[in-house]
mmCIF file of C-alpha atoms and ligand atoms in Angstrom:
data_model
loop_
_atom_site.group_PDB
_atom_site.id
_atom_site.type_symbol
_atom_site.label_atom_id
_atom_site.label_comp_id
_atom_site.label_asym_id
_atom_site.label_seq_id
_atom_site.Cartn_x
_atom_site.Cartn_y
_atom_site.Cartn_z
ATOM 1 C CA UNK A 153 110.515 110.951 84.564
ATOM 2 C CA UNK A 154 111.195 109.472 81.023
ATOM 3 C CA UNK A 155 114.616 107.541 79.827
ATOM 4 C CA UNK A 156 116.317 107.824 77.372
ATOM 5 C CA UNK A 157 115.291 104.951 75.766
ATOM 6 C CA UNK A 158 111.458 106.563 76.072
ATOM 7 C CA UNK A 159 112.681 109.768 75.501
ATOM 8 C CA UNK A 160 114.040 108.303 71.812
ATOM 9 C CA UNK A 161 110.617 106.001 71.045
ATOM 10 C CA UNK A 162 108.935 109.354 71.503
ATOM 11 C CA UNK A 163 110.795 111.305 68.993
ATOM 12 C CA UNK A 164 110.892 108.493 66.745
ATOM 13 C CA UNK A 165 107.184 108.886 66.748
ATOM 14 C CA UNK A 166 106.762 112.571 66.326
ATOM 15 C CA UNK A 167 109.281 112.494 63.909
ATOM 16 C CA UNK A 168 107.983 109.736 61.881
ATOM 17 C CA UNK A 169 111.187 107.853 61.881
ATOM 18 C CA UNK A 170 112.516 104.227 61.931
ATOM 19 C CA UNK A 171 115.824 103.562 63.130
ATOM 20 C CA UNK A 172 118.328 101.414 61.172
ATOM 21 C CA UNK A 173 121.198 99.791 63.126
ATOM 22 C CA UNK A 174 124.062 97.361 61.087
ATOM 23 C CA UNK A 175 124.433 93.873 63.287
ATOM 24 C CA UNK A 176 127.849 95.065 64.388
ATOM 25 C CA UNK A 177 126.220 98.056 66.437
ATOM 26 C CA UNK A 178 126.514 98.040 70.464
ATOM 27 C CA UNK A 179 123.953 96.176 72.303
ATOM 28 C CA UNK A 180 121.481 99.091 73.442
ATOM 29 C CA UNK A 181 120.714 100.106 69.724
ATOM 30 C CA UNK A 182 120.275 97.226 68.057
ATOM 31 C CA UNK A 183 117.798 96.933 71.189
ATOM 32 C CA UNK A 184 116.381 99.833 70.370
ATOM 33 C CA UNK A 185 116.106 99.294 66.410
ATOM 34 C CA UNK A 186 113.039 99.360 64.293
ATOM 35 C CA UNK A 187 115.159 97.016 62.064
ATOM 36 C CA UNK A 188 118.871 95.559 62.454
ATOM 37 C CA UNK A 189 120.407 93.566 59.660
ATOM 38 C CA UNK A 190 123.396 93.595 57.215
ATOM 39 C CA UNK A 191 124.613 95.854 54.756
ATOM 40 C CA UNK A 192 122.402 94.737 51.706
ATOM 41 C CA UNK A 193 119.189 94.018 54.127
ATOM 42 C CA UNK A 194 119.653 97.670 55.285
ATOM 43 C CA UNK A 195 120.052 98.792 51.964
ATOM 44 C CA UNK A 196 116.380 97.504 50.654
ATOM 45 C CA UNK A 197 114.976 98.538 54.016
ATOM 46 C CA UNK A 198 115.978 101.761 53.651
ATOM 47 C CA UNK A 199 114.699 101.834 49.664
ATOM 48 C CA UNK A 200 111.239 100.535 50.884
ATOM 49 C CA UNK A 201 110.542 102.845 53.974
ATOM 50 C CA UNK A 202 107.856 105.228 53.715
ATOM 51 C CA UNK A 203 108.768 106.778 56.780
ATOM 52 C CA UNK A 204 110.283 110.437 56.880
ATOM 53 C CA UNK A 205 113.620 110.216 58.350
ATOM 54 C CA UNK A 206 116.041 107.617 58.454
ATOM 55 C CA UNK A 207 118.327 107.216 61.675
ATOM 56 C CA UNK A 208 121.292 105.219 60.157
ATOM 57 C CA UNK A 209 123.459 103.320 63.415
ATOM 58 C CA UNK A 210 126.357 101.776 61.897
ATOM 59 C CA UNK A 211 129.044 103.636 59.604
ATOM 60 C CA UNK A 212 129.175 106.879 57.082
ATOM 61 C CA UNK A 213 129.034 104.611 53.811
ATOM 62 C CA UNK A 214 125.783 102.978 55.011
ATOM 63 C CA UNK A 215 123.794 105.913 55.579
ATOM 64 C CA UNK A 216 124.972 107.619 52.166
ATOM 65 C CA UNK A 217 123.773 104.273 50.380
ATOM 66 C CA UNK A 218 120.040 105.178 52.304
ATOM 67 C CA UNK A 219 121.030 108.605 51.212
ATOM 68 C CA UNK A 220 121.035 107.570 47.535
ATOM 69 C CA UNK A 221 118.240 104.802 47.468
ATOM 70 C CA UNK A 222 116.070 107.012 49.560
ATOM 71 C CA UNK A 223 116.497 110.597 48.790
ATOM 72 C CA UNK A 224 113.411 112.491 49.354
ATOM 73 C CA UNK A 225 113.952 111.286 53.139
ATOM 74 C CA UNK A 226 116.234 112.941 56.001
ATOM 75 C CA UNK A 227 119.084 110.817 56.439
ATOM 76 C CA UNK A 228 120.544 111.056 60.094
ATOM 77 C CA UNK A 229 124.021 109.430 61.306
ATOM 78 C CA UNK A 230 124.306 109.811 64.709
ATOM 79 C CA UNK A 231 127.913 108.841 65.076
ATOM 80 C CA UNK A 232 129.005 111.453 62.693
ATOM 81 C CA UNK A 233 132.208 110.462 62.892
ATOM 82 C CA UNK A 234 132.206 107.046 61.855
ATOM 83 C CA UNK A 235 133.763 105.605 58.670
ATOM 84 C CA UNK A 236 135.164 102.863 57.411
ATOM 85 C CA UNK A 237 138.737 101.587 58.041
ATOM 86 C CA UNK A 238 139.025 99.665 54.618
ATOM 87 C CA UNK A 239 138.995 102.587 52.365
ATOM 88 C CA UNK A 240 140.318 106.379 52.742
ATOM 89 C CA UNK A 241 140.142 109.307 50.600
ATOM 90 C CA UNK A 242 142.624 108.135 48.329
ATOM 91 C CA UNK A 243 140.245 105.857 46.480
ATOM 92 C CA UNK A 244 138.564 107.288 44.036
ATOM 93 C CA UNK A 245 141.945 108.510 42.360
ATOM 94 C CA UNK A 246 142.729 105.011 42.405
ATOM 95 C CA UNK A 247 139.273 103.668 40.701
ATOM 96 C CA UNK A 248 140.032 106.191 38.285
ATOM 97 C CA UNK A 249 144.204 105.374 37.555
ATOM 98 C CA UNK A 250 142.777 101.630 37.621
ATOM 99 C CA UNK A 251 139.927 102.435 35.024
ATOM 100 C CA UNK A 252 142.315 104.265 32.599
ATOM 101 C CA UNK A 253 144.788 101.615 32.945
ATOM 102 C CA UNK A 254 141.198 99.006 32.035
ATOM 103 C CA UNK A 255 139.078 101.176 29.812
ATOM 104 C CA UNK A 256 137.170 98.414 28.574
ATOM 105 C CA UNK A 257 136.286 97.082 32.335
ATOM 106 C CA UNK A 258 133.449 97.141 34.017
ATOM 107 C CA UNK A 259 133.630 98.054 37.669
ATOM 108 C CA UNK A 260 132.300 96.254 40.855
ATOM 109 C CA UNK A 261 132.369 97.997 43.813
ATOM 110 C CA UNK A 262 131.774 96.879 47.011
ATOM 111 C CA UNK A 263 128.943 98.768 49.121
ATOM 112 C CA UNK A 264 131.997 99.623 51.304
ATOM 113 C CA UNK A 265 133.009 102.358 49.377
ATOM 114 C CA UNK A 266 132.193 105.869 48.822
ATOM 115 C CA UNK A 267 129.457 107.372 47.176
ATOM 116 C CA UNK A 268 131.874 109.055 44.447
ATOM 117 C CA UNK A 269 133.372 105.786 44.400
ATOM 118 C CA UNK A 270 129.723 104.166 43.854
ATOM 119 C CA UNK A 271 129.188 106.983 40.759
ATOM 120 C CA UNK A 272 132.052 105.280 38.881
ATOM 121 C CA UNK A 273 130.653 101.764 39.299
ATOM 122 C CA UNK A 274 128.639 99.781 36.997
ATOM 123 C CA UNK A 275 127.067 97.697 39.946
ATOM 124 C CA UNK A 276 127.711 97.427 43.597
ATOM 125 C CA UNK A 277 127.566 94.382 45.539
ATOM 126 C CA UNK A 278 127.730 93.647 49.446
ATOM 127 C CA UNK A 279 128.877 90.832 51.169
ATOM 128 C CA UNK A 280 125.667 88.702 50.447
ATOM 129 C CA UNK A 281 125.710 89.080 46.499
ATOM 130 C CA UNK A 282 129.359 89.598 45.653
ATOM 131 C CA UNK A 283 129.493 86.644 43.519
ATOM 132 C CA UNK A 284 125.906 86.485 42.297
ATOM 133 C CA UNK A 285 126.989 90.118 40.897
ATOM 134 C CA UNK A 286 130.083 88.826 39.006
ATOM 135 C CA UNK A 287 128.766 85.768 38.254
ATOM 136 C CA UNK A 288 125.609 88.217 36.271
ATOM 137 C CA UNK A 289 128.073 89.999 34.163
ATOM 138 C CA UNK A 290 129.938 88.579 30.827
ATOM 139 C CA UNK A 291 132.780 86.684 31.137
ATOM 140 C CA UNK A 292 134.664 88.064 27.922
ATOM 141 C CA UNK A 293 135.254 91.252 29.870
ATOM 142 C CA UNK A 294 137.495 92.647 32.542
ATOM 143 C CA UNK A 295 136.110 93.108 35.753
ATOM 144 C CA UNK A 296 137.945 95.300 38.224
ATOM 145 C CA UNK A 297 137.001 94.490 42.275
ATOM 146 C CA UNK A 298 137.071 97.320 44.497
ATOM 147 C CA UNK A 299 137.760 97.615 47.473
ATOM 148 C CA UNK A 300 138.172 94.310 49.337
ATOM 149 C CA UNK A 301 140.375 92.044 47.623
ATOM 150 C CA UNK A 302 139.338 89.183 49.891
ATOM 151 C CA UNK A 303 135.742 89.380 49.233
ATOM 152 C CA UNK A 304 136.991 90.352 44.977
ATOM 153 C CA UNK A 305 138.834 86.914 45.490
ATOM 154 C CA UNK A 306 135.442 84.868 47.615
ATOM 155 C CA UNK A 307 133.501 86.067 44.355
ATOM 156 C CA UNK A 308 136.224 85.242 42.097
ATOM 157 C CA UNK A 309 136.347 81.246 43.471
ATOM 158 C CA UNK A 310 132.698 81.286 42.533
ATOM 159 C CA UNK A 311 132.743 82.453 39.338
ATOM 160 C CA UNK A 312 135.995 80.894 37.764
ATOM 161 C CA UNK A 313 135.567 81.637 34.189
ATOM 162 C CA UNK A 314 135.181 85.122 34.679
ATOM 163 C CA UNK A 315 138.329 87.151 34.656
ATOM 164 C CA UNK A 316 138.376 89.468 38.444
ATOM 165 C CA UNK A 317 141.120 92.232 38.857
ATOM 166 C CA UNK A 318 141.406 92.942 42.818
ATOM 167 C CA UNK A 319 142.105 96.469 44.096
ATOM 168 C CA UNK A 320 144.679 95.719 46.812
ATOM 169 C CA UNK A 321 142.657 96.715 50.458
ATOM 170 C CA UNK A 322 140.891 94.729 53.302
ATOM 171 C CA UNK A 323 139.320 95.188 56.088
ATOM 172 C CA UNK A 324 141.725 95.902 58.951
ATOM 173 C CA UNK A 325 139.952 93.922 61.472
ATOM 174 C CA UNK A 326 138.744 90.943 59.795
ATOM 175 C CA UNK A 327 141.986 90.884 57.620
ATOM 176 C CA UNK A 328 143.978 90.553 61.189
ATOM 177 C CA UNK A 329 142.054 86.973 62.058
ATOM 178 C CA UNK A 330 145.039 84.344 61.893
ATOM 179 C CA UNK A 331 144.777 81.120 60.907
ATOM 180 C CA UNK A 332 146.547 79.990 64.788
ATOM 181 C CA UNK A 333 143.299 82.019 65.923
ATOM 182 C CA UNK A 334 140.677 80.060 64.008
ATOM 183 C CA UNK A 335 142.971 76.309 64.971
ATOM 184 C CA UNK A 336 143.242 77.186 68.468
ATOM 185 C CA UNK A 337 139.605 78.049 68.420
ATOM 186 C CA UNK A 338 138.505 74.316 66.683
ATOM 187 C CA UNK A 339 140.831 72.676 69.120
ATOM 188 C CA UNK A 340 138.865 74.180 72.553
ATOM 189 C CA UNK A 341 135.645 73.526 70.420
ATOM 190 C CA UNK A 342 135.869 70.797 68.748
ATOM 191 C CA UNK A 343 131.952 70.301 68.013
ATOM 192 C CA UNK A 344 131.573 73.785 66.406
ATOM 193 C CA UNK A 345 131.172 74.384 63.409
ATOM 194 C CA UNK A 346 133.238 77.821 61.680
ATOM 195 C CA UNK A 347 131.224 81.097 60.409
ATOM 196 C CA UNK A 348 132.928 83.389 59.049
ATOM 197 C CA UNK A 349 132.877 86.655 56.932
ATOM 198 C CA UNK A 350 134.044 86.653 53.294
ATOM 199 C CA UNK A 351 135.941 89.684 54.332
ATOM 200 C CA UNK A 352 138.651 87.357 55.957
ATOM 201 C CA UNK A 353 141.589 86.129 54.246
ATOM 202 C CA UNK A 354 141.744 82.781 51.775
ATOM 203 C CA UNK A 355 144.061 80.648 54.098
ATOM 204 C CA UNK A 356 141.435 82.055 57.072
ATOM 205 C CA UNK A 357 138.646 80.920 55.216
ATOM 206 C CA UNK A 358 139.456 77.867 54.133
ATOM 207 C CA UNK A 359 139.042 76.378 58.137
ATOM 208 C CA UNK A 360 135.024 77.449 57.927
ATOM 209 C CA UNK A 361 132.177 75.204 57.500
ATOM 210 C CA UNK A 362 130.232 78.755 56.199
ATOM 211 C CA UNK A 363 131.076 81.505 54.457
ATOM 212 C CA UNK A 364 128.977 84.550 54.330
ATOM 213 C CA UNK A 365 127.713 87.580 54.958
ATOM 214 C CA UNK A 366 126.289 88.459 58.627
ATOM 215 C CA UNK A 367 122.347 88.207 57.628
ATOM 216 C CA UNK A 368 123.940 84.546 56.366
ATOM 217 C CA UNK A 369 125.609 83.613 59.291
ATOM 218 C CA UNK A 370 123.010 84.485 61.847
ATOM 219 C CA UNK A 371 120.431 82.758 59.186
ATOM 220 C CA UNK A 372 122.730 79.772 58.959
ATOM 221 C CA UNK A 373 122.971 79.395 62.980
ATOM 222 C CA UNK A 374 119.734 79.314 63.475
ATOM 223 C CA UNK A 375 119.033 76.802 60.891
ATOM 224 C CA UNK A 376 121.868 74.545 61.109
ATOM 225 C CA UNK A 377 121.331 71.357 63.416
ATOM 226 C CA UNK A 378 124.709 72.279 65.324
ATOM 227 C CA UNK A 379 124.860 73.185 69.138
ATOM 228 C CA UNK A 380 127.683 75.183 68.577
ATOM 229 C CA UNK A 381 129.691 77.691 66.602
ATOM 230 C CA UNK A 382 132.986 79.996 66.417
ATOM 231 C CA UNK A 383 132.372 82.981 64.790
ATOM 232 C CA UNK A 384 134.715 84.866 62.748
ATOM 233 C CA UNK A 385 133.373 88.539 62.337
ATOM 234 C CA UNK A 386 132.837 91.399 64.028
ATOM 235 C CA UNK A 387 131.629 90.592 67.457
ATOM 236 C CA UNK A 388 128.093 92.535 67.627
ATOM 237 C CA UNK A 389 126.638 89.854 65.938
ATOM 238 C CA UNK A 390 126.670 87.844 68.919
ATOM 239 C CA UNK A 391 123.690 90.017 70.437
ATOM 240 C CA UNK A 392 121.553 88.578 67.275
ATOM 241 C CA UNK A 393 122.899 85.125 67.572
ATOM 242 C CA UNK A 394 121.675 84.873 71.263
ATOM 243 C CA UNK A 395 118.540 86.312 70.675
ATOM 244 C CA UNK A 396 117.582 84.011 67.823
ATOM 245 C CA UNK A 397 119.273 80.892 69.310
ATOM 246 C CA UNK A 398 119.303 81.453 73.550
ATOM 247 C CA UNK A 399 119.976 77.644 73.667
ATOM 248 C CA UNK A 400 122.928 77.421 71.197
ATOM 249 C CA UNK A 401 126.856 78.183 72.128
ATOM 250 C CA UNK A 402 128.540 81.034 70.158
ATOM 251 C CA UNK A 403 132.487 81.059 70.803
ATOM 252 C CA UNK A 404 134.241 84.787 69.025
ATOM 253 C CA UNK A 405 137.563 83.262 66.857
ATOM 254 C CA UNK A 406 139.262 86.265 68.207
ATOM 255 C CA UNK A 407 138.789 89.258 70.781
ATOM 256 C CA UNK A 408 140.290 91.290 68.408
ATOM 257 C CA UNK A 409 137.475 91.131 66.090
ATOM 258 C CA UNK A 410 136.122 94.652 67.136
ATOM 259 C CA UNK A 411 135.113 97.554 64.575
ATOM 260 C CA UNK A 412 135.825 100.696 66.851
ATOM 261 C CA UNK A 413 133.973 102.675 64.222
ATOM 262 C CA UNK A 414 130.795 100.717 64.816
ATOM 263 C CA UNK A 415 130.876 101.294 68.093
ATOM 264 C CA UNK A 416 130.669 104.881 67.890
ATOM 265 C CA UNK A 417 126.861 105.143 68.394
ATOM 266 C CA UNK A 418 125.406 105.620 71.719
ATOM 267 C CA UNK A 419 121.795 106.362 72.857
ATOM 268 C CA UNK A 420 122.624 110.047 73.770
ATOM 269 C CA UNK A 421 123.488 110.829 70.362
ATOM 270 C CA UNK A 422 120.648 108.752 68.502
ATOM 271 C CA UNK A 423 118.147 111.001 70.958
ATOM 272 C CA UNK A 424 120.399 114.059 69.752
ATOM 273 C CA UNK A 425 119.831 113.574 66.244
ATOM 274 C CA UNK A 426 115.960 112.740 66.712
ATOM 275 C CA UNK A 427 115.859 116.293 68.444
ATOM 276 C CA UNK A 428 118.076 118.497 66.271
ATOM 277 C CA UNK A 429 117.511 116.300 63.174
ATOM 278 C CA UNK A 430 121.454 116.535 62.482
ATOM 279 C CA UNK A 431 124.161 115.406 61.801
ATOM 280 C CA UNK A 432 122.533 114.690 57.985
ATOM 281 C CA UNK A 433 124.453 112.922 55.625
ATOM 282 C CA UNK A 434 123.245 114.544 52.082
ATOM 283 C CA UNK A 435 124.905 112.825 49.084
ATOM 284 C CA UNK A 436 125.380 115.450 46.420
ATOM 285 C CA UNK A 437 122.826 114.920 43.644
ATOM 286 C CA UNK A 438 125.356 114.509 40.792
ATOM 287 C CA UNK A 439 127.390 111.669 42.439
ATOM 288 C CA UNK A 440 123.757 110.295 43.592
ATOM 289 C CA UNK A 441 122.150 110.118 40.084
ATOM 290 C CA UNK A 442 125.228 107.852 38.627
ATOM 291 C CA UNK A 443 125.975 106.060 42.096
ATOM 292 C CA UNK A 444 121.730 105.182 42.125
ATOM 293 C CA UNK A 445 122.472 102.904 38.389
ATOM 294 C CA UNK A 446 124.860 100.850 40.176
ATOM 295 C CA UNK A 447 122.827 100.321 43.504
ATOM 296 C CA UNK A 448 119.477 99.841 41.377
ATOM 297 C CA UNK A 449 121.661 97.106 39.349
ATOM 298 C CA UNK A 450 122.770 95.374 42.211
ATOM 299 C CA UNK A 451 119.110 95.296 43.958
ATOM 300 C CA UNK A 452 117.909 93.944 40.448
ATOM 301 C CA UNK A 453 120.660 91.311 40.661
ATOM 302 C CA UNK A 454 119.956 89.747 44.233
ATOM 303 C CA UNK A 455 116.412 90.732 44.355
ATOM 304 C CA UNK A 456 114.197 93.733 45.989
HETATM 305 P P1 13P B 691 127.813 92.917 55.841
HETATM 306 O O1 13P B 691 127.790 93.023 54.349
HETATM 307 O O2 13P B 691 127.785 91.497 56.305
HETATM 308 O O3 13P B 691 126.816 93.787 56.463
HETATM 309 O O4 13P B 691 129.243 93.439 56.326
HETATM 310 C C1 13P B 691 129.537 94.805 56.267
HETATM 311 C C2 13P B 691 130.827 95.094 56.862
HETATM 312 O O5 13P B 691 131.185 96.211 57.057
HETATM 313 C C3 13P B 691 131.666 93.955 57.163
HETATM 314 O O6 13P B 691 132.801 94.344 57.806
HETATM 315 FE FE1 SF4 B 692 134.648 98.740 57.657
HETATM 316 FE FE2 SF4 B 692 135.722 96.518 58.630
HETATM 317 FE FE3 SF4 B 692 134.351 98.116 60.255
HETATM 318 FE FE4 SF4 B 692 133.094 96.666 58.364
HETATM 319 S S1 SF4 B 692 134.201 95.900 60.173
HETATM 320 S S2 SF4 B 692 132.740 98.825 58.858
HETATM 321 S S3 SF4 B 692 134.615 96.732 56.708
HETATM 322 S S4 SF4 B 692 136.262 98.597 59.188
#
């Protein structure tokens, strides 16, 4: 009889799909993945794909962002359910109040937003590009940072002559890593060397050796000399880093680095999706049209 796993390779086929899974994604898809990667690797995969339908594992503003780059495609998030705990619904009246109170500004939003959040952007960025995006626009002009002001303040150390205005928001779980977490970490591994994710706070980051995003620390593992490494972001990363590196030691900074949302996808719903071709995440073609300038900018910025 087939599996599951079969069962979805099948589908996949018939329904000339590729699968898409974020880094932070459970085990058994990133296993099962045509392609896993971070936010801004995801995004150009899913611009370049000439296959039909797109089955997005990791959280709602991710398979929007596919929506928009790719929308002559059928988007499918199998974990309808899952968003992102750094922004709510609230935020696009707060772009706006922020834009009124800057009407000369130009906006940078983080891919972690949105799409009618993305509509009101000049460019996005990710993780990967945030300051390579700032450091691309003039410096005689406001630029407002929305929605991570960790990451608004990582890009603002790199570009110090331009002038960044944060929003005020974080992500809840790599905002929570302390800096006793990260110490106590160094001090049972003192050898390793600390990765960590921009979206972490300044006094956090100034203990690691890297800062980047998840493509960049898995890239910098496995090119770095080191033996070992504590790694500060969300733990599914750990399934790449022992794939690529089965010899090196990976040590989490903290259990508590765990997006619940990310774990929402399972294999039952992936197959459920390939079958029914729902639940569809269709970004309405207004907001898509204006949020498309912004992603096209930022994929012009840090190269297709
Ligand atoms: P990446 O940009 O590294 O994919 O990170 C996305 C994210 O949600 C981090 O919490
Ligand atoms: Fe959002 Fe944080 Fe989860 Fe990333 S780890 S998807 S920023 S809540």
């Amino acid at each position: 009889m087939e599996d599951i796993v079969e069962e979805i390779l099948r589908l996949k086929q018939e329904r000339k799909a590729i699968i898409l899974a974020h880094v932070y994604q459970p085990e058994e898809i990133q296993e099962i993945a045509d392609f896993s990667g971070d936010s801004f690797a995801l995004s150009r995969k899913a611009a370049a794909t000439d296959a039909e339908v797109i089955v997005f594992c990791g959280v709602r503003f991710m398979a929007e962002t596919a929506n928009i780059l790719s929308p002559d495609k059928i988007t499918l998030l199998p974990a309808v359910d899952a968003g992102c705990q750094m922004f709510d619904d609230t935020l696009e009246a707060g772009v706006r109040k922020m834009q009124a109170e800057h009407p000369d500004a130009l906006l940078v939003s983080y891919v972690n937003t949105p799409a009618s959040v993305k509509a009101l952007s000049d460019v996005c960025c990710t993780s990967s590009n945030a300051a390579a995006v700032v450091q691309s626009l003039p410096k005689d002009k406001e630029i407002l940072f929305v929605p991570d002001e960790n990451l608004g303040a990582f890009a603002q150390a790199h570009c110090p002559e331009h002038h960044v205005i944060c929003w005020h928001g974080g992500c809840p779980i790599h905002q929570a890593l302390r800096v006793d977490e990260v110490e106590a970490a160094k001090a049972a591994h003192p050898e390793a060397l600390v990765l960590m994710h921009p979206e972490c706070r300044a006094e956090v980051r100034a203990l690691a050796d890297y800062v980047g995003s998840t493509t960049g620390i898995i890239k910098y593992a496995e090119q770095s000399p080191a033996q070992e490494f504590i790694i500060a972001t969300e733990q599914g990363v750990m399934y790449e880093l022992t794939e690529r590196c089965p010899d090196k030691h990976f040590y989490m900074a903290s259990r508590r680095l765990l997006c619940v949302n990310m774990k929402k996808t399972n294999l039952e719903k992936v197959r459920d999706a390939l079958k029914t071709l729902e639940p569809r995440v269709v970004v309405p073609t207004e907001i898509r049209e204006k949020a498309t300038a912004a992603l096209t900018r930022m994929l012009e910025i840090a190269g297709k």
